[in-house]
mmCIF file of C-alpha atoms and ligand atoms in Angstrom:
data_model
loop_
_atom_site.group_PDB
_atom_site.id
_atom_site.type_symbol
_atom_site.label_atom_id
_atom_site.label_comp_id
_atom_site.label_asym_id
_atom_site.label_seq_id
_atom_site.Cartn_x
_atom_site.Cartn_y
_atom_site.Cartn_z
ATOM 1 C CA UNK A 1 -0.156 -13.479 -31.814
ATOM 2 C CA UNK A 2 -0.397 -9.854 -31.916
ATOM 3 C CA UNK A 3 -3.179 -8.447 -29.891
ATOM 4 C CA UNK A 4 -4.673 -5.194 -29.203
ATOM 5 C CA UNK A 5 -6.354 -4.124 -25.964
ATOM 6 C CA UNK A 6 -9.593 -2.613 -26.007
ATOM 7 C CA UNK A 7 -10.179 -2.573 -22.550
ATOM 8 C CA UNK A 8 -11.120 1.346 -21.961
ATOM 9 C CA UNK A 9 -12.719 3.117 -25.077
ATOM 10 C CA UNK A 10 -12.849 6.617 -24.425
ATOM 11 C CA UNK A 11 -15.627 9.034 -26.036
ATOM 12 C CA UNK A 12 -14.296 12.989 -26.425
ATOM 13 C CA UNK A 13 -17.162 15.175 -27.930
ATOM 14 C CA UNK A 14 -15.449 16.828 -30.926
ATOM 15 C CA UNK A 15 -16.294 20.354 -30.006
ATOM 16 C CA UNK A 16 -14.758 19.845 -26.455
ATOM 17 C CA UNK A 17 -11.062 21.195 -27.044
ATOM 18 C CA UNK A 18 -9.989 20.620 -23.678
ATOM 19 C CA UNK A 19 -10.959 16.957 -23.116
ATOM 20 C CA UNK A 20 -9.704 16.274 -26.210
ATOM 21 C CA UNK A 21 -5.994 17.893 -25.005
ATOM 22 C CA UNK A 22 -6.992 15.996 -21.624
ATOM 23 C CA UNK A 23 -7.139 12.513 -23.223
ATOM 24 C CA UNK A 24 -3.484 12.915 -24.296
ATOM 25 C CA UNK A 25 -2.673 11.924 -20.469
ATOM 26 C CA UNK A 26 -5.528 9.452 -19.959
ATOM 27 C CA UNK A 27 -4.576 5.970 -19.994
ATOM 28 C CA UNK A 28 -7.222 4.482 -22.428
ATOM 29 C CA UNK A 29 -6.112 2.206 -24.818
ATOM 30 C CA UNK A 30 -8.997 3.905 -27.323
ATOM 31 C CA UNK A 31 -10.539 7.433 -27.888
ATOM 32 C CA UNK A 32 -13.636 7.927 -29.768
ATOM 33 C CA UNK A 33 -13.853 11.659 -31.171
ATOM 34 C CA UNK A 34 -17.591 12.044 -31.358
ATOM 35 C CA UNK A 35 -19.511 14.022 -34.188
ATOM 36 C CA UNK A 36 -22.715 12.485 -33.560
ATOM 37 C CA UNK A 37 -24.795 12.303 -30.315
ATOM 38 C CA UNK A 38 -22.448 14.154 -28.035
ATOM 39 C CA UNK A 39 -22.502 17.187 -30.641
ATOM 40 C CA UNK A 40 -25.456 19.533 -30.846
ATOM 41 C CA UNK A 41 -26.432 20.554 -34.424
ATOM 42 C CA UNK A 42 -25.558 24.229 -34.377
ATOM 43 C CA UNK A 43 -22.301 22.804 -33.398
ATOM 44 C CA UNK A 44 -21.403 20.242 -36.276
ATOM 45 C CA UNK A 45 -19.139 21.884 -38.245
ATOM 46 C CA UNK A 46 -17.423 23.275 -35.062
ATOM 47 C CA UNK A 47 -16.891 19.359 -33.852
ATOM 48 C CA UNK A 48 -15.595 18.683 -37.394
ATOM 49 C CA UNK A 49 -12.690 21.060 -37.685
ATOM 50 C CA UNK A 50 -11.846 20.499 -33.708
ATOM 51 C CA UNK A 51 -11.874 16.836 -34.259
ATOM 52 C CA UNK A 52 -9.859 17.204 -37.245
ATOM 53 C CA UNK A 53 -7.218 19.416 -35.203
ATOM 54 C CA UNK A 54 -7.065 17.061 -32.815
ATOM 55 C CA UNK A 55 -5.963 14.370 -34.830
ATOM 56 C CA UNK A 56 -3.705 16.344 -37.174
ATOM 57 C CA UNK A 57 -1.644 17.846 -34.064
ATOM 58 C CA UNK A 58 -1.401 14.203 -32.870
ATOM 59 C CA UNK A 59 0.370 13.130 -28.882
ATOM 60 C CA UNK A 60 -2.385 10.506 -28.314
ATOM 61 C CA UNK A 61 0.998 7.820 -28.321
ATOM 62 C CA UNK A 62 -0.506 4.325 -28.938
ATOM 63 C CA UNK A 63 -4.124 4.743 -28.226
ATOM 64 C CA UNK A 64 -6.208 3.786 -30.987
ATOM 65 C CA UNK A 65 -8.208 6.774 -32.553
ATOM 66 C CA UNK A 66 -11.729 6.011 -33.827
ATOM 67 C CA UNK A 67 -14.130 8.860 -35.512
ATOM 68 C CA UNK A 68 -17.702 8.689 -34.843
ATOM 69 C CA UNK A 69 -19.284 10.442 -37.783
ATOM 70 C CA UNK A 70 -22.904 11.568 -38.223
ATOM 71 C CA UNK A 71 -25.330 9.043 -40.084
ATOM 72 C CA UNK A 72 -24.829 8.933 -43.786
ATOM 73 C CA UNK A 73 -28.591 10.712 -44.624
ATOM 74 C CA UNK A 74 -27.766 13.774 -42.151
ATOM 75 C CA UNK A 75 -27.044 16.751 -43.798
ATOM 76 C CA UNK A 76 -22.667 15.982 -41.812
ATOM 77 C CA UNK A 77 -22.910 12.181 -42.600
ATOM 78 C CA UNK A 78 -20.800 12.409 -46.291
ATOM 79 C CA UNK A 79 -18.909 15.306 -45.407
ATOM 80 C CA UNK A 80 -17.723 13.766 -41.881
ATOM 81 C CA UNK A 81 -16.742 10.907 -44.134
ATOM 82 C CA UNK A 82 -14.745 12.684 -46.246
ATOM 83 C CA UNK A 83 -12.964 14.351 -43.471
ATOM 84 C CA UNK A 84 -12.197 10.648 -41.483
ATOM 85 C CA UNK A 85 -10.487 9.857 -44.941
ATOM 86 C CA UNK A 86 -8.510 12.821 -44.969
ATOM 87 C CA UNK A 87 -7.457 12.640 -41.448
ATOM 88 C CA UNK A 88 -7.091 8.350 -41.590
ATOM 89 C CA UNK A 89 -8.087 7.755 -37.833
ATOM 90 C CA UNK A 90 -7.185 3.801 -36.917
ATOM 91 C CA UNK A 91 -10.715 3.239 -37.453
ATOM 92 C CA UNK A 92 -14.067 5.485 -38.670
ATOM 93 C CA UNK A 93 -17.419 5.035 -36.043
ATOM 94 C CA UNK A 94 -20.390 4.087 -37.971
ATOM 95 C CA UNK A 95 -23.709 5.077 -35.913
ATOM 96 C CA UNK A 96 -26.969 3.276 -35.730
ATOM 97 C CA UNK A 97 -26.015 0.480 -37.774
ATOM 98 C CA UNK A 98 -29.098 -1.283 -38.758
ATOM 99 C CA UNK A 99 -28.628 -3.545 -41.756
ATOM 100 C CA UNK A 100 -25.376 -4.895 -43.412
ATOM 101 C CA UNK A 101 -26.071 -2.134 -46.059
ATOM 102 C CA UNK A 102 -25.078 0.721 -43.650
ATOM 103 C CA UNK A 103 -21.662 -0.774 -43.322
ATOM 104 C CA UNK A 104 -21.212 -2.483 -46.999
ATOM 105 C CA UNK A 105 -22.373 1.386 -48.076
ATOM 106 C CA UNK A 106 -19.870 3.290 -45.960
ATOM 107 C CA UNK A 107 -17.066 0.714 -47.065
ATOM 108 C CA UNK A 108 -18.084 1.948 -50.829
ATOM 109 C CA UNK A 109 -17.622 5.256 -50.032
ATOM 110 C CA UNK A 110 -14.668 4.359 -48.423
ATOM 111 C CA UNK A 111 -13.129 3.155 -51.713
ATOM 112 C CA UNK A 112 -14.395 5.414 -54.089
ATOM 113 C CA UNK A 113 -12.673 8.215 -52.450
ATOM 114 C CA UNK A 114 -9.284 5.613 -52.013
ATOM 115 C CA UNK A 115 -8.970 5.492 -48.448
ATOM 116 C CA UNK A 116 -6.121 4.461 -46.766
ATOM 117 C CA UNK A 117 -7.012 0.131 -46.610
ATOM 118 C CA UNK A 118 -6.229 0.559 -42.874
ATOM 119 C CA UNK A 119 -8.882 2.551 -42.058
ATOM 120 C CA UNK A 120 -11.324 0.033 -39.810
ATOM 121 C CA UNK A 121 -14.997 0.792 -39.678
ATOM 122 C CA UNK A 122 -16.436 -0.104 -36.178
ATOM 123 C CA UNK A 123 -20.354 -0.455 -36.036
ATOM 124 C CA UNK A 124 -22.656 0.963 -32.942
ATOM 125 C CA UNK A 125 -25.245 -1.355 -32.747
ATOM 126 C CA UNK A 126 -28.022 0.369 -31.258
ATOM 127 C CA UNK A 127 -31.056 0.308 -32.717
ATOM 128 C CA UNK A 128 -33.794 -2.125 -32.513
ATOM 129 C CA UNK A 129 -33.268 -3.340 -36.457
ATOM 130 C CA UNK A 130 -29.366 -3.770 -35.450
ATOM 131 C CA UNK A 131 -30.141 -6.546 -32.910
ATOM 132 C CA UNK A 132 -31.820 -8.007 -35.315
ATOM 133 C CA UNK A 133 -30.119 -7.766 -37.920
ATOM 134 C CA UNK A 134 -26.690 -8.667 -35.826
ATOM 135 C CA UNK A 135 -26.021 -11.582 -37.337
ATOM 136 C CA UNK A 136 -26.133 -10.328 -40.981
ATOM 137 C CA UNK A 137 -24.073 -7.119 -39.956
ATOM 138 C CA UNK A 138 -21.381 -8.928 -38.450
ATOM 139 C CA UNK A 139 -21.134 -11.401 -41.457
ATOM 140 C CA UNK A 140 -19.775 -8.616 -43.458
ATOM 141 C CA UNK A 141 -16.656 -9.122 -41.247
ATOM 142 C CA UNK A 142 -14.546 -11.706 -43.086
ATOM 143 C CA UNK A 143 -14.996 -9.925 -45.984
ATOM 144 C CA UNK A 144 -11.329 -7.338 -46.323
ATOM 145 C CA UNK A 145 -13.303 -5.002 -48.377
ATOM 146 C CA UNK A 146 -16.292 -4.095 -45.567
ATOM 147 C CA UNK A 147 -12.753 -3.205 -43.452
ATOM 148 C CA UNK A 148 -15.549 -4.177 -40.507
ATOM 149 C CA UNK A 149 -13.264 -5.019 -37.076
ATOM 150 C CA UNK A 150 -15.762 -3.808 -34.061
ATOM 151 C CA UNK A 151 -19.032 -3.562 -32.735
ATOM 152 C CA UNK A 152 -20.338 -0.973 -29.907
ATOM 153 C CA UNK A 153 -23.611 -1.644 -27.632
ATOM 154 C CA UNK A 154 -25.221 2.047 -28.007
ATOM 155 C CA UNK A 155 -27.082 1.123 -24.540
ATOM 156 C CA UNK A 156 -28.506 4.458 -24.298
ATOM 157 C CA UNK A 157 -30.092 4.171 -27.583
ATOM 158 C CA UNK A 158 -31.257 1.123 -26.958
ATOM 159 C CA UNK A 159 -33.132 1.778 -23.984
ATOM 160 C CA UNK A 160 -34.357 4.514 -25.476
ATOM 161 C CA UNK A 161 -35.766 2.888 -28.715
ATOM 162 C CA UNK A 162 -36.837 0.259 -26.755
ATOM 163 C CA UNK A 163 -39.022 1.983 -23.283
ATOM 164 C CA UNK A 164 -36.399 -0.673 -21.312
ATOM 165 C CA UNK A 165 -34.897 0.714 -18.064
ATOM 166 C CA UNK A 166 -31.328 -0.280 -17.687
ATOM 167 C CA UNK A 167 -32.092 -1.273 -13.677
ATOM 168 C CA UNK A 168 -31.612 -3.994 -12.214
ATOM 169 C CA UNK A 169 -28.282 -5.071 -13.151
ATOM 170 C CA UNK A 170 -29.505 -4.395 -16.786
ATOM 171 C CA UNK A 171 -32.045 -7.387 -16.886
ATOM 172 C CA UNK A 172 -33.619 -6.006 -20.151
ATOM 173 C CA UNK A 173 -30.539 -5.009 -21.253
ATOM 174 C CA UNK A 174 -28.610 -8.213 -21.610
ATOM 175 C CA UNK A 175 -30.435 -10.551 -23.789
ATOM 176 C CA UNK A 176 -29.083 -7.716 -26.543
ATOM 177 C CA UNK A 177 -25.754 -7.617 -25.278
ATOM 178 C CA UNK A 178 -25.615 -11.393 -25.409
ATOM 179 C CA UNK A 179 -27.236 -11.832 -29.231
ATOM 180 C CA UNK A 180 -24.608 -9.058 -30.432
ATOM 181 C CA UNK A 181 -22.012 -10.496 -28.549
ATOM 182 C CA UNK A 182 -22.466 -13.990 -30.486
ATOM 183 C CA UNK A 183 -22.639 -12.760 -33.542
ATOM 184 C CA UNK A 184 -19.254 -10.407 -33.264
ATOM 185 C CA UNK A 185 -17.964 -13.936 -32.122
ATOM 186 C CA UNK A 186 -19.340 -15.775 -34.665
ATOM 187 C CA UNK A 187 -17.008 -13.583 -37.677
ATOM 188 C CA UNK A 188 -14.218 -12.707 -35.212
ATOM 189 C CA UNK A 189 -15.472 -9.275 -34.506
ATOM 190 C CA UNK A 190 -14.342 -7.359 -31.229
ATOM 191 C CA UNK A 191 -17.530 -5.976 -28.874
ATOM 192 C CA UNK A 192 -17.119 -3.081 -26.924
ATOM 193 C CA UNK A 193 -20.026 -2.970 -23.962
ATOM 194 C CA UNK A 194 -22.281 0.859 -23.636
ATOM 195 C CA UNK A 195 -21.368 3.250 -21.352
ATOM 196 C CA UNK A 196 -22.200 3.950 -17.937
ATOM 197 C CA UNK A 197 -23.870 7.199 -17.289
ATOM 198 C CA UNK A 198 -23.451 7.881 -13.524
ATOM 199 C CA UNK A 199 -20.044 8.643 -13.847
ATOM 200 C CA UNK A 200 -19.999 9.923 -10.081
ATOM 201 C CA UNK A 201 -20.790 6.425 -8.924
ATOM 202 C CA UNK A 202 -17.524 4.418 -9.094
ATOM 203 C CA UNK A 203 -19.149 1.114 -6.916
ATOM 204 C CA UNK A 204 -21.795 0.941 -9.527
ATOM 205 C CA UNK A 205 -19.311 1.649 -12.273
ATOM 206 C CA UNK A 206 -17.242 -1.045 -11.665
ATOM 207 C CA UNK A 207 -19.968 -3.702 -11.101
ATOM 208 C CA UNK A 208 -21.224 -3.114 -14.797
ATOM 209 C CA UNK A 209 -17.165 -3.545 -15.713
ATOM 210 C CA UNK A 210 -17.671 -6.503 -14.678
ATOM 211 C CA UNK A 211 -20.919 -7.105 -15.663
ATOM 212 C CA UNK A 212 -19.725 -6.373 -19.731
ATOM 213 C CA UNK A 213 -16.217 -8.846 -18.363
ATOM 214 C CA UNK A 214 -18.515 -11.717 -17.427
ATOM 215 C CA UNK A 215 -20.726 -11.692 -20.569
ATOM 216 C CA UNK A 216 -17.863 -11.650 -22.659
ATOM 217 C CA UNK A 217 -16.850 -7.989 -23.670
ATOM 218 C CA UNK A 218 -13.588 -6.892 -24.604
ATOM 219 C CA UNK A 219 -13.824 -3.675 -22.993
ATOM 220 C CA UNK A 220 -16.086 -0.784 -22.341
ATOM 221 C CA UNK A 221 -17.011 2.487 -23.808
ATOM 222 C CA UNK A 222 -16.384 5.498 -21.595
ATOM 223 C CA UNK A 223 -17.642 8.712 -20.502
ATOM 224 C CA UNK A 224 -15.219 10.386 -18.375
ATOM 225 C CA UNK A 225 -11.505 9.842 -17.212
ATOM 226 C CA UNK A 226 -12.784 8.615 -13.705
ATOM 227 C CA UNK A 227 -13.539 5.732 -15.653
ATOM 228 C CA UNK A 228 -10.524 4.717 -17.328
ATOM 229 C CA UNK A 229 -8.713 3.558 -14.300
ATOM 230 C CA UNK A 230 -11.171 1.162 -12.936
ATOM 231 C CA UNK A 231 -11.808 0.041 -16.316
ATOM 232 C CA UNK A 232 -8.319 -1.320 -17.500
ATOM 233 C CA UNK A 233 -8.273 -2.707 -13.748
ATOM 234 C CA UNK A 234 -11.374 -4.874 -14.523
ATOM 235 C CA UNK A 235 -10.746 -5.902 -18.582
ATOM 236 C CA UNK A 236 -7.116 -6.941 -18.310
ATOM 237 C CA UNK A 237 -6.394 -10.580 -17.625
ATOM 238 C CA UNK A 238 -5.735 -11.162 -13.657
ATOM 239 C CA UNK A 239 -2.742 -12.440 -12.272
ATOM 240 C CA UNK A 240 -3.948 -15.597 -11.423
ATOM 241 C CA UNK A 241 -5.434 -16.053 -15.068
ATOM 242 C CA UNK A 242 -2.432 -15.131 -16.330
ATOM 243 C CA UNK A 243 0.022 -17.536 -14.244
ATOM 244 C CA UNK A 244 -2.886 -20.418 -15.311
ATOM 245 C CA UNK A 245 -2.464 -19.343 -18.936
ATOM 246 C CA UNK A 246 1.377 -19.875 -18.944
ATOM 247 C CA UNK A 247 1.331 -22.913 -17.295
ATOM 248 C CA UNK A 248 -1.021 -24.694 -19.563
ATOM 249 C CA UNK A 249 0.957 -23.198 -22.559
ATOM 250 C CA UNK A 250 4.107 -24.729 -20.504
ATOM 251 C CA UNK A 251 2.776 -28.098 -20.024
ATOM 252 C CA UNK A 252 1.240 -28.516 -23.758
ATOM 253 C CA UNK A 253 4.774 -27.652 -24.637
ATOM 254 C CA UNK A 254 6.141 -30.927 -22.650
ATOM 255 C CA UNK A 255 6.989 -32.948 -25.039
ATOM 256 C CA UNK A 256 4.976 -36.462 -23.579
ATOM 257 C CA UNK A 257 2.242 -33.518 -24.058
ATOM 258 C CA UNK A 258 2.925 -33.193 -27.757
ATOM 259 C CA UNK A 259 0.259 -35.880 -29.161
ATOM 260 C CA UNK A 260 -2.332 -35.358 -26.346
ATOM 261 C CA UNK A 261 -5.595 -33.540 -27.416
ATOM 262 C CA UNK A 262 -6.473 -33.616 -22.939
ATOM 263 C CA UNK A 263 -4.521 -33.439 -20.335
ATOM 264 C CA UNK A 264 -4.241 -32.811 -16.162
ATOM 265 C CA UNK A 265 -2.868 -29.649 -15.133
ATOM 266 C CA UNK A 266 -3.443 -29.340 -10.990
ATOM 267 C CA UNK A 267 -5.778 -31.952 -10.789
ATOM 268 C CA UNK A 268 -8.144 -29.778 -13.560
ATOM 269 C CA UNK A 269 -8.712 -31.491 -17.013
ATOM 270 C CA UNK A 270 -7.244 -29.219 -20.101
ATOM 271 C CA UNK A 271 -8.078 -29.508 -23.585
ATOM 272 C CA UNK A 272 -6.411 -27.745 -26.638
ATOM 273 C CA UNK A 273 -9.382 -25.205 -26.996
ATOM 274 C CA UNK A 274 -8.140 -24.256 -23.229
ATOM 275 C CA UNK A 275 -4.691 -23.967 -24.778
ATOM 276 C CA UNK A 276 -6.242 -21.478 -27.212
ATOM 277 C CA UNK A 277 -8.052 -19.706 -24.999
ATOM 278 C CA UNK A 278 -4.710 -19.566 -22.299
ATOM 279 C CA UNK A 279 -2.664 -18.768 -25.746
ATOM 280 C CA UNK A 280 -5.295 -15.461 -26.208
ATOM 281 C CA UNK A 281 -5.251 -14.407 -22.866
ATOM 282 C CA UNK A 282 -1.289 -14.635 -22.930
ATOM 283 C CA UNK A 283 -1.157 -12.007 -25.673
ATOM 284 C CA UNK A 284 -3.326 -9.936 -24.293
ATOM 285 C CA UNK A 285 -1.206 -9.646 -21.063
ATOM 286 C CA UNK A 286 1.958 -9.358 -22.917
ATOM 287 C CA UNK A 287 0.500 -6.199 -25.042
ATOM 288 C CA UNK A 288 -1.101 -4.912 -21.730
ATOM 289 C CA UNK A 289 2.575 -5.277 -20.419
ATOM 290 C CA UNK A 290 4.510 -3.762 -23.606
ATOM 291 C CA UNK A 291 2.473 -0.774 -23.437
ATOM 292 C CA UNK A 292 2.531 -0.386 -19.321
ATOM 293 C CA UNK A 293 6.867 -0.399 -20.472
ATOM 294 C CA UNK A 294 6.686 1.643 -23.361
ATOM 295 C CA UNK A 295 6.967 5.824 -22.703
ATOM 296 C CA UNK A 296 3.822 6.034 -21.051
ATOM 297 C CA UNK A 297 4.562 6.089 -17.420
ATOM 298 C CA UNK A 298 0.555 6.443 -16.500
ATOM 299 C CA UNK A 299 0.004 2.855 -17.156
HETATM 300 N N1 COA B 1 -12.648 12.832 -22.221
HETATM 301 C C1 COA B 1 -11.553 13.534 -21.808
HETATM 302 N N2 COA B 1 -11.583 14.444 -20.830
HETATM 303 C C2 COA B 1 -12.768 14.655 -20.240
HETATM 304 C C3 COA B 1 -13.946 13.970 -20.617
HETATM 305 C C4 COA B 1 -13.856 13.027 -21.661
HETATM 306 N N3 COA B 1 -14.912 12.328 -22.073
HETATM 307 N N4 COA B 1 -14.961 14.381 -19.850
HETATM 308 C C5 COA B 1 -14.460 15.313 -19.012
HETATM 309 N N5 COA B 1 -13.148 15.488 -19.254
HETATM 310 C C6 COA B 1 -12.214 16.377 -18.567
HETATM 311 C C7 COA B 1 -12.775 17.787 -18.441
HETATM 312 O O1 COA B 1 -12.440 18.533 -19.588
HETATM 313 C C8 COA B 1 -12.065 18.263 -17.209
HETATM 314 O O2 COA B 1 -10.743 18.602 -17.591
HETATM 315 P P1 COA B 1 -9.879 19.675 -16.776
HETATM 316 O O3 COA B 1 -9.494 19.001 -15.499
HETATM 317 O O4 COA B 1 -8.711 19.935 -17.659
HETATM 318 O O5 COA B 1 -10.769 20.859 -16.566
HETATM 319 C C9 COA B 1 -11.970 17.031 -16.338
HETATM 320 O O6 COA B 1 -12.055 15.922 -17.250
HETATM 321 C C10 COA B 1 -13.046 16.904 -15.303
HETATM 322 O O7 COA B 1 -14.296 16.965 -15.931
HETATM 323 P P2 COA B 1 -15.633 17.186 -15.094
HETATM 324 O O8 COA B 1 -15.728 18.620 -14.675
HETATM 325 O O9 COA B 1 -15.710 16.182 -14.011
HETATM 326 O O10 COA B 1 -16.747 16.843 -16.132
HETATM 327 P P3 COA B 1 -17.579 17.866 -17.004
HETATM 328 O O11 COA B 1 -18.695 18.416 -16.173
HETATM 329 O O12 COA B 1 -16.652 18.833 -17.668
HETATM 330 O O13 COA B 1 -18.179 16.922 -18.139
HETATM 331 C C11 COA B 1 -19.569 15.309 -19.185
HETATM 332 C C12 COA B 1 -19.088 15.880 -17.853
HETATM 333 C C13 COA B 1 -20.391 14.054 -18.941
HETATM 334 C C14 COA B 1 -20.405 16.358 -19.914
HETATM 335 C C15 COA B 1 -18.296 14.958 -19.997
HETATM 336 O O14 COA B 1 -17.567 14.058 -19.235
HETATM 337 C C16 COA B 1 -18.538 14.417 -21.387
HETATM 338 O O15 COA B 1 -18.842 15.168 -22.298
HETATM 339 N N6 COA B 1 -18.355 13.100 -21.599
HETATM 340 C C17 COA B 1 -18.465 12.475 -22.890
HETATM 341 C C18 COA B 1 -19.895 12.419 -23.373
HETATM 342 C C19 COA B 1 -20.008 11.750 -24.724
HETATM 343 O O16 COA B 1 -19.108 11.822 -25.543
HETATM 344 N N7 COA B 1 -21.142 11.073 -24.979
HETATM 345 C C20 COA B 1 -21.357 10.388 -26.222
HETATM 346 C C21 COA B 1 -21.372 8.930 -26.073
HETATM 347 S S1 COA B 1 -22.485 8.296 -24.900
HETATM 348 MG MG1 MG B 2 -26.214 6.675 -30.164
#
């Protein structure tokens, strides 16, 4: 099973040349180059060409590049899209996805212009209609031509839309985290958590890691490279989780196991959705492993 970490998910704004050379180093296993919230308007067009640089001139290794582009109605929105095409990032950053139309409209774009059929689109769910709506966004998943793969929490916007504070270890926060997370699940979507704005508080920091790790998330969206660390740390499998996968993968593999749907392992009952779920987690080590071997001695 070939799996793909998204355990630390970077955001660079666009018109920020040196974070963008700075992320080269980092070891997140995804960078976001942001057009949208992180740029001001004077400086669009500026974000644009940097972002477009960025990616062109390449040395990010294996981390996954997504582009955030500027909603579709703003007067950036089509011509961000055209430039994502031209540059093919792994995946393109839809913003304030509110109805299934936002993404099924983007994909059209997408095709019209004959984009590369690798290009992902990830969706920030962030506005009030998008948790809503969650359910019907992610179901454009399964579908190849949507190209759908990911959904964001856009916390900030959330709280924002919504008068919520995020204290409290995000008690308002989490019934949305939750409903989005459950739909992403329901059409095998990934769900990166929001970010965490206090970047200066590392205790905090890593109590929301494992805040998003407990509900469910696959990893978390970032703010600045004090984050990354702690971040992997949290969202990778531990050792003991990992030494439990392998040994329910061993004994399923005994062959007095072979017609068994349940079994004992260390006194614990284990069924063949554990075997699944101990298959997953497996994978996930292996490609945390291949890439912590592979030329990137930061890992
Ligand atoms: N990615 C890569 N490198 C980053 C970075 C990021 N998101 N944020 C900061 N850096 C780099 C800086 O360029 C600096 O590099 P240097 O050592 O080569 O000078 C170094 O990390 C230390 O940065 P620091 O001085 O601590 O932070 P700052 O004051 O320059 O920036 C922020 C603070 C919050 C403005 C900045 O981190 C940022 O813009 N983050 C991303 C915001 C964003 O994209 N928001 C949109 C989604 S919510
Ligand atoms: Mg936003």
């Amino acid at each position: 099973m070939a799996m793909r970490p998204r355990r630390s998910v970077l955001y660079i704004p666009g018109d920020n040349p040196r974070a963008l050379d700075k992320a080269r180093g980092l070891p997140a296993d995804s960078i976001i180059i942001d057009l949208e919230d992180s740029v001001a308007p004077t400086n669009k067009e500026a974000a644009r060409a940097g972002a477009l640089d960025a990616i062109r001139e390449g040395g990010y290794g294996s981390r996954e590049i997504i582009l955030r582009v500027n909603p579709i109605e703003t007067p950036w929105g089509m011509s961000d899209l055209h430039a994502a095409v031209g540059a093919a990032p792994d995946a393109i950053l839809v913003p304030k996805v509110s109805q299934p139309g936002d993404i099924t409209g983007t994909a059209k774009v997408l095709k019209a212009v004959d984009a590369a059929p690798n290009i992902r689109l990830w969706a920030m769910i962030e506005t009030p209609l998008g948790i809503i709506n969650a359910r019907e966004i992610a179901a454009c998943g399964p579908d190849p031509e949507n190209r759908l793969s990911c959904f964001v929490l856009g916390t900030n916007d959330l709280l924002k839309e919504s008068r919520a504070r995020s204290s409290n270890q995000r008690f308002a926060v989490v019934p949305w985290l939750a409903m989005t997370l459950v739909a992403a699940r329901a059409y095998g979507l990934d769900v990166i958590d929001g970010v965490y704005n206090d970047f200066k508080d590392d205790l905090g920091f890593r109590a929301e890691c494992e805040h998003g790790r407990t509900l469910g998330m696959d990893g978390k969206t970032l703010i600045h490279p004090s984050q990354v660390q702690p971040c992997n740390s949290v969202f990778s499998p531990t050792d003991e989780e990992v030494a439990w996968a392998f040994k329910i993968i061993k004994a399923f593999e005994e062959p007095e196991n072979a017609r068994k749907g349940v079994i004992t392992v260390d006194g614990k009952m284990v069924e063949r959705l554990h075997l699944v779920m101990a298959r997953r987690v497996a994978a996930i080590a292996n490609a945390i492993n291949a890439r912590s071997r592979a030329e990137e001695p930061w890992f």
